[in-house]
Amino acid sequence: MVRRYLVAANWKMNMTVSQALPFAAQLATLTGGEAAEIAVAPPFVALSAVGQALHSSGVVLAAQNCHAASAGAYTGEVSVPMLADVGCRYIIVGHSERRQLLGETDSLVNEKAKAVLAAGLSPILCIGETLEEREQGKTLEIISWQLQAGLAGIPNEVRVVIAYEPIWAIGTGKTATAAQAQEVHAHIRGQLRKQWKEGAERVRILYGGSVKADNAEELMSQADIDGALVGGASLQFEAFAAIIEAAKKAAGRKK
Ligand code: 13P
């Protein structure tokens, strides 16, 4: 089955609104065509301005996080309806930086994913093992657990995106090899089949972790890699544009 790629930029805690605006104007020129959908996840404060800059472009807006409740006394938090209102189509949930630095648990991530779906948006559910877990041969077990817990009670695949981001590959310059990534992606798809039967074939499974112009095509050419979640390289226009071009080439190879 041919799945349209999703190439998503995760800016993390980078870019002021003043820096984001001219950058978003450049990003608005990007087109992924039939091969790839392009999404950009700026920090919350820049969402509205970046959303306006991307309006009627081929690039959609995403958020990096959300709260599971739709409104209420949660000082400092941002709800899914607020994110929908500024035009977000995707929301990243369970990024490893939030799990590791801010103590997010699998059950909290599951609540967030459900809240995103309930509002009609798409969660990008992040999962991934640490270096220690990989060295102990526990990668597939950890992935299975995070997937099962993250998707608990979600009855069908519609709109769910998974991002496999090995923690040891994030921001380190060490990418998983295409074969290492494909092994985990195939495992993820196998587990999704148990939960959602043939619906699993429609789910996009993105790879994240030091994706760059020079490794993106090989990674996305793998059978179960359906796009990329890009951190560092998404902060430079040429580097991100080259990853979109790599997605187009990889899609051409899969036809
Ligand atoms: P890098 O591309 O900087 O390794 O970050 C990956 C990531 O965490 C995207 O969510």
PDB file of C-alpha atoms and ligand atoms in Angstrom:
ATOM      1  CA  MET A   1       0.000   0.000   0.000  1.00  0.00           C
ATOM      2  CA  VAL A   2       1.279   3.472  -0.866  1.00  0.00           C
ATOM      3  CA  ARG A   3       1.065   5.798   2.117  1.00  0.00           C
ATOM      4  CA  ARG A   4       1.595   9.521   1.609  1.00  0.00           C
ATOM      5  CA  TYR A   5       4.603  10.520   3.681  1.00  0.00           C
ATOM      6  CA  LEU A   6       4.421  12.997   6.492  1.00  0.00           C
ATOM      7  CA  VAL A   7       7.536  15.093   7.014  1.00  0.00           C
ATOM      8  CA  ALA A   8       7.132  17.082  10.224  1.00  0.00           C
ATOM      9  CA  ALA A   9       9.427  19.770  11.621  1.00  0.00           C
ATOM     10  CA  ASN A  10       9.723  19.844  15.397  1.00  0.00           C
ATOM     11  CA  TRP A  11      11.312  23.159  16.283  1.00  0.00           C
ATOM     12  CA  LYS A  12      11.397  22.248  19.990  1.00  0.00           C
ATOM     13  CA  MET A  13      12.145  25.352  22.144  1.00  0.00           C
ATOM     14  CA  ASN A  14      13.691  27.344  19.319  1.00  0.00           C
ATOM     15  CA  MET A  15      12.704  30.517  17.439  1.00  0.00           C
ATOM     16  CA  THR A  16      11.114  33.652  18.813  1.00  0.00           C
ATOM     17  CA  VAL A  17       8.044  34.898  16.961  1.00  0.00           C
ATOM     18  CA  SER A  18      10.227  37.535  15.265  1.00  0.00           C
ATOM     19  CA  GLN A  19      12.596  34.830  14.047  1.00  0.00           C
ATOM     20  CA  ALA A  20       9.778  32.468  13.113  1.00  0.00           C
ATOM     21  CA  LEU A  21       7.903  34.845  10.830  1.00  0.00           C
ATOM     22  CA  PRO A  22      10.463  35.269   8.018  1.00  0.00           C
ATOM     23  CA  PHE A  23      11.309  31.562   8.320  1.00  0.00           C
ATOM     24  CA  ALA A  24       7.646  30.582   7.988  1.00  0.00           C
ATOM     25  CA  ALA A  25       7.379  32.749   4.864  1.00  0.00           C
ATOM     26  CA  GLN A  26      10.197  30.659   3.345  1.00  0.00           C
ATOM     27  CA  LEU A  27       8.602  27.392   4.484  1.00  0.00           C
ATOM     28  CA  ALA A  28       5.330  28.420   2.854  1.00  0.00           C
ATOM     29  CA  THR A  29       7.040  27.965  -0.530  1.00  0.00           C
ATOM     30  CA  LEU A  30       7.592  24.237   0.077  1.00  0.00           C
ATOM     31  CA  THR A  31       5.394  21.665  -1.612  1.00  0.00           C
ATOM     32  CA  GLY A  32       5.374  17.942  -1.022  1.00  0.00           C
ATOM     33  CA  GLY A  33       2.929  17.110  -3.808  1.00  0.00           C
ATOM     34  CA  GLU A  34       1.413  13.651  -3.847  1.00  0.00           C
ATOM     35  CA  ALA A  35       4.510  12.257  -2.183  1.00  0.00           C
ATOM     36  CA  ALA A  36       4.521  14.064   1.126  1.00  0.00           C
ATOM     37  CA  GLU A  37       2.486  16.147   3.484  1.00  0.00           C
ATOM     38  CA  ILE A  38       4.581  18.773   5.284  1.00  0.00           C
ATOM     39  CA  ALA A  39       3.902  19.908   8.865  1.00  0.00           C
ATOM     40  CA  VAL A  40       5.642  22.432  11.093  1.00  0.00           C
ATOM     41  CA  ALA A  41       5.463  22.427  14.898  1.00  0.00           C
ATOM     42  CA  PRO A  42       6.634  25.768  16.324  1.00  0.00           C
ATOM     43  CA  PRO A  43       6.541  26.662  20.036  1.00  0.00           C
ATOM     44  CA  PHE A  44       3.050  27.562  21.316  1.00  0.00           C
ATOM     45  CA  VAL A  45       3.619  31.331  21.288  1.00  0.00           C
ATOM     46  CA  ALA A  46       4.499  31.275  17.581  1.00  0.00           C
ATOM     47  CA  LEU A  47       1.624  29.033  16.460  1.00  0.00           C
ATOM     48  CA  SER A  48      -0.800  31.763  15.571  1.00  0.00           C
ATOM     49  CA  ALA A  49       1.691  33.885  13.615  1.00  0.00           C
ATOM     50  CA  VAL A  50       3.233  30.889  11.832  1.00  0.00           C
ATOM     51  CA  GLY A  51      -0.253  29.555  11.053  1.00  0.00           C
ATOM     52  CA  GLN A  52      -1.122  32.828   9.347  1.00  0.00           C
ATOM     53  CA  ALA A  53       2.127  32.810   7.377  1.00  0.00           C
ATOM     54  CA  LEU A  54       1.394  29.253   6.204  1.00  0.00           C
ATOM     55  CA  HIS A  55      -2.231  29.958   5.370  1.00  0.00           C
ATOM     56  CA  SER A  56      -3.151  28.640   1.938  1.00  0.00           C
ATOM     57  CA  SER A  57       0.342  27.131   1.532  1.00  0.00           C
ATOM     58  CA  GLY A  58       1.051  23.417   1.209  1.00  0.00           C
ATOM     59  CA  VAL A  59       2.384  23.274   4.771  1.00  0.00           C
ATOM     60  CA  VAL A  60       0.169  22.480   7.753  1.00  0.00           C
ATOM     61  CA  LEU A  61       0.497  23.504  11.370  1.00  0.00           C
ATOM     62  CA  ALA A  62       1.303  21.172  14.271  1.00  0.00           C
ATOM     63  CA  ALA A  63       1.805  21.608  18.020  1.00  0.00           C
ATOM     64  CA  GLN A  64       4.521  20.061  20.161  1.00  0.00           C
ATOM     65  CA  ASN A  65       2.332  19.152  23.135  1.00  0.00           C
ATOM     66  CA  CYS A  66      -1.107  19.643  24.690  1.00  0.00           C
ATOM     67  CA  HIS A  67      -3.015  19.079  27.896  1.00  0.00           C
ATOM     68  CA  ALA A  68      -5.573  16.269  27.987  1.00  0.00           C
ATOM     69  CA  ALA A  69      -8.363  18.391  29.497  1.00  0.00           C
ATOM     70  CA  SER A  70     -10.320  20.652  27.181  1.00  0.00           C
ATOM     71  CA  ALA A  71     -10.367  23.643  29.601  1.00  0.00           C
ATOM     72  CA  GLY A  72     -10.074  24.457  33.276  1.00  0.00           C
ATOM     73  CA  ALA A  73      -7.769  25.335  36.148  1.00  0.00           C
ATOM     74  CA  TYR A  74      -4.454  24.114  34.705  1.00  0.00           C
ATOM     75  CA  THR A  75      -2.152  27.115  34.969  1.00  0.00           C
ATOM     76  CA  GLY A  76       0.349  27.303  32.162  1.00  0.00           C
ATOM     77  CA  GLU A  77      -1.209  24.546  30.056  1.00  0.00           C
ATOM     78  CA  VAL A  78      -2.674  24.639  26.539  1.00  0.00           C
ATOM     79  CA  SER A  79      -5.695  22.563  25.503  1.00  0.00           C
ATOM     80  CA  VAL A  80      -6.452  20.740  22.262  1.00  0.00           C
ATOM     81  CA  PRO A  81      -9.461  22.973  21.389  1.00  0.00           C
ATOM     82  CA  MET A  82      -7.147  26.002  21.706  1.00  0.00           C
ATOM     83  CA  LEU A  83      -4.686  24.366  19.323  1.00  0.00           C
ATOM     84  CA  ALA A  84      -7.442  23.398  16.907  1.00  0.00           C
ATOM     85  CA  ASP A  85      -8.664  26.996  16.975  1.00  0.00           C
ATOM     86  CA  VAL A  86      -5.303  28.366  15.797  1.00  0.00           C
ATOM     87  CA  GLY A  87      -5.304  25.867  12.950  1.00  0.00           C
ATOM     88  CA  CYS A  88      -3.244  22.900  14.170  1.00  0.00           C
ATOM     89  CA  ARG A  89      -3.878  19.643  12.351  1.00  0.00           C
ATOM     90  CA  TYR A  90      -1.332  17.523  14.225  1.00  0.00           C
ATOM     91  CA  ILE A  91      -0.190  17.421  17.841  1.00  0.00           C
ATOM     92  CA  ILE A  92       2.974  15.634  18.945  1.00  0.00           C
ATOM     93  CA  VAL A  93       2.350  13.632  22.124  1.00  0.00           C
ATOM     94  CA  GLY A  94       4.822  11.741  24.300  1.00  0.00           C
ATOM     95  CA  HIS A  95       8.019  13.150  22.857  1.00  0.00           C
ATOM     96  CA  SER A  96      10.939  11.538  24.696  1.00  0.00           C
ATOM     97  CA  GLU A  97      12.137  14.926  25.939  1.00  0.00           C
ATOM     98  CA  ARG A  98       8.806  15.370  27.721  1.00  0.00           C
ATOM     99  CA  ARG A  99       8.882  11.817  29.036  1.00  0.00           C
ATOM    100  CA  GLN A 100      12.462  12.128  30.299  1.00  0.00           C
ATOM    101  CA  LEU A 101      12.693  15.763  31.402  1.00  0.00           C
ATOM    102  CA  LEU A 102       9.107  16.396  32.480  1.00  0.00           C
ATOM    103  CA  GLY A 103       8.060  12.986  33.771  1.00  0.00           C
ATOM    104  CA  GLU A 104       5.287  12.203  31.273  1.00  0.00           C
ATOM    105  CA  THR A 105       4.017   8.659  31.712  1.00  0.00           C
ATOM    106  CA  ASP A 106       2.525   6.291  29.148  1.00  0.00           C
ATOM    107  CA  SER A 107      -0.933   6.740  30.653  1.00  0.00           C
ATOM    108  CA  LEU A 108      -0.704  10.545  30.468  1.00  0.00           C
ATOM    109  CA  VAL A 109       0.447  10.268  26.854  1.00  0.00           C
ATOM    110  CA  ASN A 110      -2.529   7.992  26.155  1.00  0.00           C
ATOM    111  CA  GLU A 111      -4.921  10.583  27.670  1.00  0.00           C
ATOM    112  CA  LYS A 112      -3.404  13.255  25.447  1.00  0.00           C
ATOM    113  CA  ALA A 113      -3.685  11.104  22.315  1.00  0.00           C
ATOM    114  CA  LYS A 114      -7.363  10.457  23.076  1.00  0.00           C
ATOM    115  CA  ALA A 115      -8.004  14.170  23.624  1.00  0.00           C
ATOM    116  CA  VAL A 116      -6.374  14.996  20.279  1.00  0.00           C
ATOM    117  CA  LEU A 117      -8.520  12.417  18.470  1.00  0.00           C
ATOM    118  CA  ALA A 118     -11.691  13.552  20.230  1.00  0.00           C
ATOM    119  CA  ALA A 119     -11.136  17.045  18.823  1.00  0.00           C
ATOM    120  CA  GLY A 120     -10.765  15.684  15.287  1.00  0.00           C
ATOM    121  CA  LEU A 121      -6.991  16.277  15.071  1.00  0.00           C
ATOM    122  CA  SER A 122      -4.159  13.771  14.598  1.00  0.00           C
ATOM    123  CA  PRO A 123      -1.776  12.771  17.368  1.00  0.00           C
ATOM    124  CA  ILE A 124       1.840  12.023  16.452  1.00  0.00           C
ATOM    125  CA  LEU A 125       2.597   9.495  19.176  1.00  0.00           C
ATOM    126  CA  CYS A 126       6.335   9.287  19.912  1.00  0.00           C
ATOM    127  CA  ILE A 127       7.955   6.117  21.180  1.00  0.00           C
ATOM    128  CA  GLY A 128      11.573   4.999  21.437  1.00  0.00           C
ATOM    129  CA  GLU A 129      14.136   3.174  23.502  1.00  0.00           C
ATOM    130  CA  THR A 130      17.204   4.446  25.393  1.00  0.00           C
ATOM    131  CA  LEU A 131      20.724   3.355  24.469  1.00  0.00           C
ATOM    132  CA  GLU A 132      20.852   1.165  27.568  1.00  0.00           C
ATOM    133  CA  GLU A 133      17.618  -0.600  26.597  1.00  0.00           C
ATOM    134  CA  ARG A 134      18.943  -1.183  23.085  1.00  0.00           C
ATOM    135  CA  GLU A 135      22.224  -2.573  24.385  1.00  0.00           C
ATOM    136  CA  GLN A 136      20.301  -4.926  26.652  1.00  0.00           C
ATOM    137  CA  GLY A 137      18.351  -6.233  23.647  1.00  0.00           C
ATOM    138  CA  LYS A 138      15.080  -4.816  24.987  1.00  0.00           C
ATOM    139  CA  THR A 139      14.207  -2.488  22.097  1.00  0.00           C
ATOM    140  CA  LEU A 140      11.240  -4.385  20.677  1.00  0.00           C
ATOM    141  CA  GLU A 141       9.843  -5.140  24.122  1.00  0.00           C
ATOM    142  CA  ILE A 142       9.983  -1.447  25.123  1.00  0.00           C
ATOM    143  CA  ILE A 143       8.435  -0.384  21.833  1.00  0.00           C
ATOM    144  CA  SER A 144       5.605  -2.906  22.234  1.00  0.00           C
ATOM    145  CA  TRP A 145       4.876  -1.684  25.715  1.00  0.00           C
ATOM    146  CA  GLN A 146       4.901   2.024  24.819  1.00  0.00           C
ATOM    147  CA  LEU A 147       2.686   1.374  21.818  1.00  0.00           C
ATOM    148  CA  GLN A 148       0.196  -0.739  23.719  1.00  0.00           C
ATOM    149  CA  ALA A 149      -0.021   1.774  26.576  1.00  0.00           C
ATOM    150  CA  GLY A 150      -0.081   4.819  24.308  1.00  0.00           C
ATOM    151  CA  LEU A 151      -2.871   3.431  22.127  1.00  0.00           C
ATOM    152  CA  ALA A 152      -4.946   1.815  24.892  1.00  0.00           C
ATOM    153  CA  GLY A 153      -8.663   2.304  24.284  1.00  0.00           C
ATOM    154  CA  ILE A 154      -8.184   3.838  20.829  1.00  0.00           C
ATOM    155  CA  PRO A 155     -10.564   1.790  18.686  1.00  0.00           C
ATOM    156  CA  ASN A 156      -9.301   2.508  15.182  1.00  0.00           C
ATOM    157  CA  GLU A 157      -6.367   3.888  13.328  1.00  0.00           C
ATOM    158  CA  VAL A 158      -8.015   6.859  11.684  1.00  0.00           C
ATOM    159  CA  ARG A 159      -5.718   9.876  12.034  1.00  0.00           C
ATOM    160  CA  VAL A 160      -3.127   8.219  14.319  1.00  0.00           C
ATOM    161  CA  VAL A 161       0.533   8.757  13.366  1.00  0.00           C
ATOM    162  CA  ILE A 162       3.369   6.967  15.159  1.00  0.00           C
ATOM    163  CA  ALA A 163       6.898   8.379  15.406  1.00  0.00           C
ATOM    164  CA  TYR A 164       9.711   5.992  16.254  1.00  0.00           C
ATOM    165  CA  GLU A 165      12.495   8.084  17.766  1.00  0.00           C
ATOM    166  CA  PRO A 166      15.317   6.106  19.363  1.00  0.00           C
ATOM    167  CA  ILE A 167      16.428   8.327  22.225  1.00  0.00           C
ATOM    168  CA  TRP A 168      20.108   7.688  21.541  1.00  0.00           C
ATOM    169  CA  ALA A 169      19.675   9.123  18.033  1.00  0.00           C
ATOM    170  CA  ILE A 170      17.983  12.388  19.021  1.00  0.00           C
ATOM    171  CA  GLY A 171      20.208  15.428  18.657  1.00  0.00           C
ATOM    172  CA  THR A 172      23.320  13.250  18.780  1.00  0.00           C
ATOM    173  CA  GLY A 173      24.143  13.003  15.096  1.00  0.00           C
ATOM    174  CA  LYS A 174      23.902   9.200  15.460  1.00  0.00           C
ATOM    175  CA  THR A 175      21.120   8.002  13.188  1.00  0.00           C
ATOM    176  CA  ALA A 176      19.745   4.499  13.390  1.00  0.00           C
ATOM    177  CA  THR A 177      20.816   2.657  10.264  1.00  0.00           C
ATOM    178  CA  ALA A 178      18.052   2.156   7.733  1.00  0.00           C
ATOM    179  CA  ALA A 179      18.012  -1.542   8.642  1.00  0.00           C
ATOM    180  CA  GLN A 180      17.792  -0.854  12.390  1.00  0.00           C
ATOM    181  CA  ALA A 181      14.950   1.592  11.847  1.00  0.00           C
ATOM    182  CA  GLN A 182      13.072  -0.701   9.431  1.00  0.00           C
ATOM    183  CA  GLU A 183      13.285  -3.590  11.903  1.00  0.00           C
ATOM    184  CA  VAL A 184      11.526  -1.523  14.554  1.00  0.00           C
ATOM    185  CA  HIS A 185       9.037  -0.008  12.106  1.00  0.00           C
ATOM    186  CA  ALA A 186       8.059  -3.479  10.857  1.00  0.00           C
ATOM    187  CA  HIS A 187       7.619  -4.567  14.468  1.00  0.00           C
ATOM    188  CA  ILE A 188       5.387  -1.547  15.126  1.00  0.00           C
ATOM    189  CA  ARG A 189       3.272  -2.297  12.055  1.00  0.00           C
ATOM    190  CA  GLY A 190       2.965  -5.928  13.154  1.00  0.00           C
ATOM    191  CA  GLN A 191       1.674  -4.842  16.532  1.00  0.00           C
ATOM    192  CA  LEU A 192      -0.737  -2.349  14.961  1.00  0.00           C
ATOM    193  CA  ARG A 193      -2.131  -5.199  12.835  1.00  0.00           C
ATOM    194  CA  LYS A 194      -3.041  -7.085  15.996  1.00  0.00           C
ATOM    195  CA  GLN A 195      -4.979  -4.069  17.252  1.00  0.00           C
ATOM    196  CA  TRP A 196      -6.433  -2.629  14.043  1.00  0.00           C
ATOM    197  CA  LYS A 197      -6.209  -5.443  11.468  1.00  0.00           C
ATOM    198  CA  GLU A 198      -5.871  -4.121   7.902  1.00  0.00           C
ATOM    199  CA  GLY A 199      -6.263  -0.545   9.230  1.00  0.00           C
ATOM    200  CA  ALA A 200      -2.598  -0.837  10.260  1.00  0.00           C
ATOM    201  CA  GLU A 201      -1.611  -0.538   6.594  1.00  0.00           C
ATOM    202  CA  ARG A 202      -2.921   3.024   6.538  1.00  0.00           C
ATOM    203  CA  VAL A 203      -0.969   4.222   9.586  1.00  0.00           C
ATOM    204  CA  ARG A 204       2.045   6.383   8.907  1.00  0.00           C
ATOM    205  CA  ILE A 205       5.069   5.463  11.000  1.00  0.00           C
ATOM    206  CA  LEU A 206       7.668   8.250  10.987  1.00  0.00           C
ATOM    207  CA  TYR A 207      11.324   7.931  11.889  1.00  0.00           C
ATOM    208  CA  GLY A 208      12.980  10.617  14.014  1.00  0.00           C
ATOM    209  CA  GLY A 209      16.514  11.032  15.334  1.00  0.00           C
ATOM    210  CA  SER A 210      19.237  12.992  13.497  1.00  0.00           C
ATOM    211  CA  VAL A 211      17.393  12.907  10.166  1.00  0.00           C
ATOM    212  CA  LYS A 212      19.418  14.960   7.683  1.00  0.00           C
ATOM    213  CA  ALA A 213      19.420  15.548   3.943  1.00  0.00           C
ATOM    214  CA  ASP A 214      22.057  12.858   3.455  1.00  0.00           C
ATOM    215  CA  ASN A 215      20.275  10.018   5.276  1.00  0.00           C
ATOM    216  CA  ALA A 216      16.609  10.890   4.716  1.00  0.00           C
ATOM    217  CA  GLU A 217      16.166   9.202   1.344  1.00  0.00           C
ATOM    218  CA  GLU A 218      17.613   5.888   2.459  1.00  0.00           C
ATOM    219  CA  LEU A 219      15.546   5.881   5.637  1.00  0.00           C
ATOM    220  CA  MET A 220      12.298   6.777   3.881  1.00  0.00           C
ATOM    221  CA  SER A 221      12.916   4.185   1.177  1.00  0.00           C
ATOM    222  CA  GLN A 222      12.378   1.438   3.758  1.00  0.00           C
ATOM    223  CA  ALA A 223       9.084  -0.406   3.427  1.00  0.00           C
ATOM    224  CA  ASP A 224       7.597   0.691   6.748  1.00  0.00           C
ATOM    225  CA  ILE A 225       9.082   4.176   7.077  1.00  0.00           C
ATOM    226  CA  ASP A 226       6.460   6.683   6.021  1.00  0.00           C
ATOM    227  CA  GLY A 227       8.125   9.987   6.727  1.00  0.00           C
ATOM    228  CA  ALA A 228      10.261  11.800   9.255  1.00  0.00           C
ATOM    229  CA  LEU A 229      10.017  13.844  12.420  1.00  0.00           C
ATOM    230  CA  VAL A 230      12.889  16.285  12.094  1.00  0.00           C
ATOM    231  CA  GLY A 231      14.453  18.310  14.911  1.00  0.00           C
ATOM    232  CA  GLY A 232      17.743  20.132  14.311  1.00  0.00           C
ATOM    233  CA  ALA A 233      17.686  19.981  10.510  1.00  0.00           C
ATOM    234  CA  SER A 234      14.215  21.543  10.429  1.00  0.00           C
ATOM    235  CA  LEU A 235      15.625  24.832  11.729  1.00  0.00           C
ATOM    236  CA  GLN A 236      17.493  25.550   8.489  1.00  0.00           C
ATOM    237  CA  PHE A 237      15.478  26.090   5.352  1.00  0.00           C
ATOM    238  CA  GLU A 238      17.889  24.421   2.910  1.00  0.00           C
ATOM    239  CA  ALA A 239      18.324  21.376   5.124  1.00  0.00           C
ATOM    240  CA  PHE A 240      14.580  20.909   5.624  1.00  0.00           C
ATOM    241  CA  ALA A 241      13.802  21.539   1.940  1.00  0.00           C
ATOM    242  CA  ALA A 242      16.379  18.870   1.029  1.00  0.00           C
ATOM    243  CA  ILE A 243      14.602  16.376   3.310  1.00  0.00           C
ATOM    244  CA  ILE A 244      11.322  17.085   1.488  1.00  0.00           C
ATOM    245  CA  GLU A 245      13.104  16.415  -1.815  1.00  0.00           C
ATOM    246  CA  ALA A 246      14.477  13.176  -0.342  1.00  0.00           C
ATOM    247  CA  ALA A 247      10.917  12.166   0.573  1.00  0.00           C
ATOM    248  CA  LYS A 248       9.818  12.726  -3.020  1.00  0.00           C
ATOM    249  CA  LYS A 249      12.668  10.557  -4.305  1.00  0.00           C
ATOM    250  CA  ALA A 250      11.946   7.830  -1.753  1.00  0.00           C
ATOM    251  CA  ALA A 251       8.249   7.886  -2.695  1.00  0.00           C
ATOM    252  CA  GLY A 252       9.251   7.496  -6.347  1.00  0.00           C
ATOM    253  CA  ARG A 253      11.295   4.426  -5.454  1.00  0.00           C
ATOM    254  CA  LYS A 254       8.354   2.801  -3.678  1.00  0.00           C
ATOM    255  CA  LYS A 255       5.952   3.125  -6.595  1.00  0.00           C
TER     256      LYS A 255
HETATM  257  P1  13P B   1      16.945  15.699  15.896  1.00  0.00           P
HETATM  258  O1  13P B   1      16.502  15.633  14.461  1.00  0.00           O
HETATM  259  O2  13P B   1      17.535  17.018  16.286  1.00  0.00           O
HETATM  260  O3  13P B   1      17.791  14.520  16.273  1.00  0.00           O
HETATM  261  O4  13P B   1      15.598  15.592  16.780  1.00  0.00           O
HETATM  262  C1  13P B   1      14.707  14.568  16.537  1.00  0.00           C
HETATM  263  C2  13P B   1      13.471  14.804  17.308  1.00  0.00           C
HETATM  264  O5  13P B   1      13.454  14.704  18.517  1.00  0.00           O
HETATM  265  C3  13P B   1      12.264  15.218  16.559  1.00  0.00           C
HETATM  266  O6  13P B   1      11.138  15.171  17.378  1.00  0.00           O
END
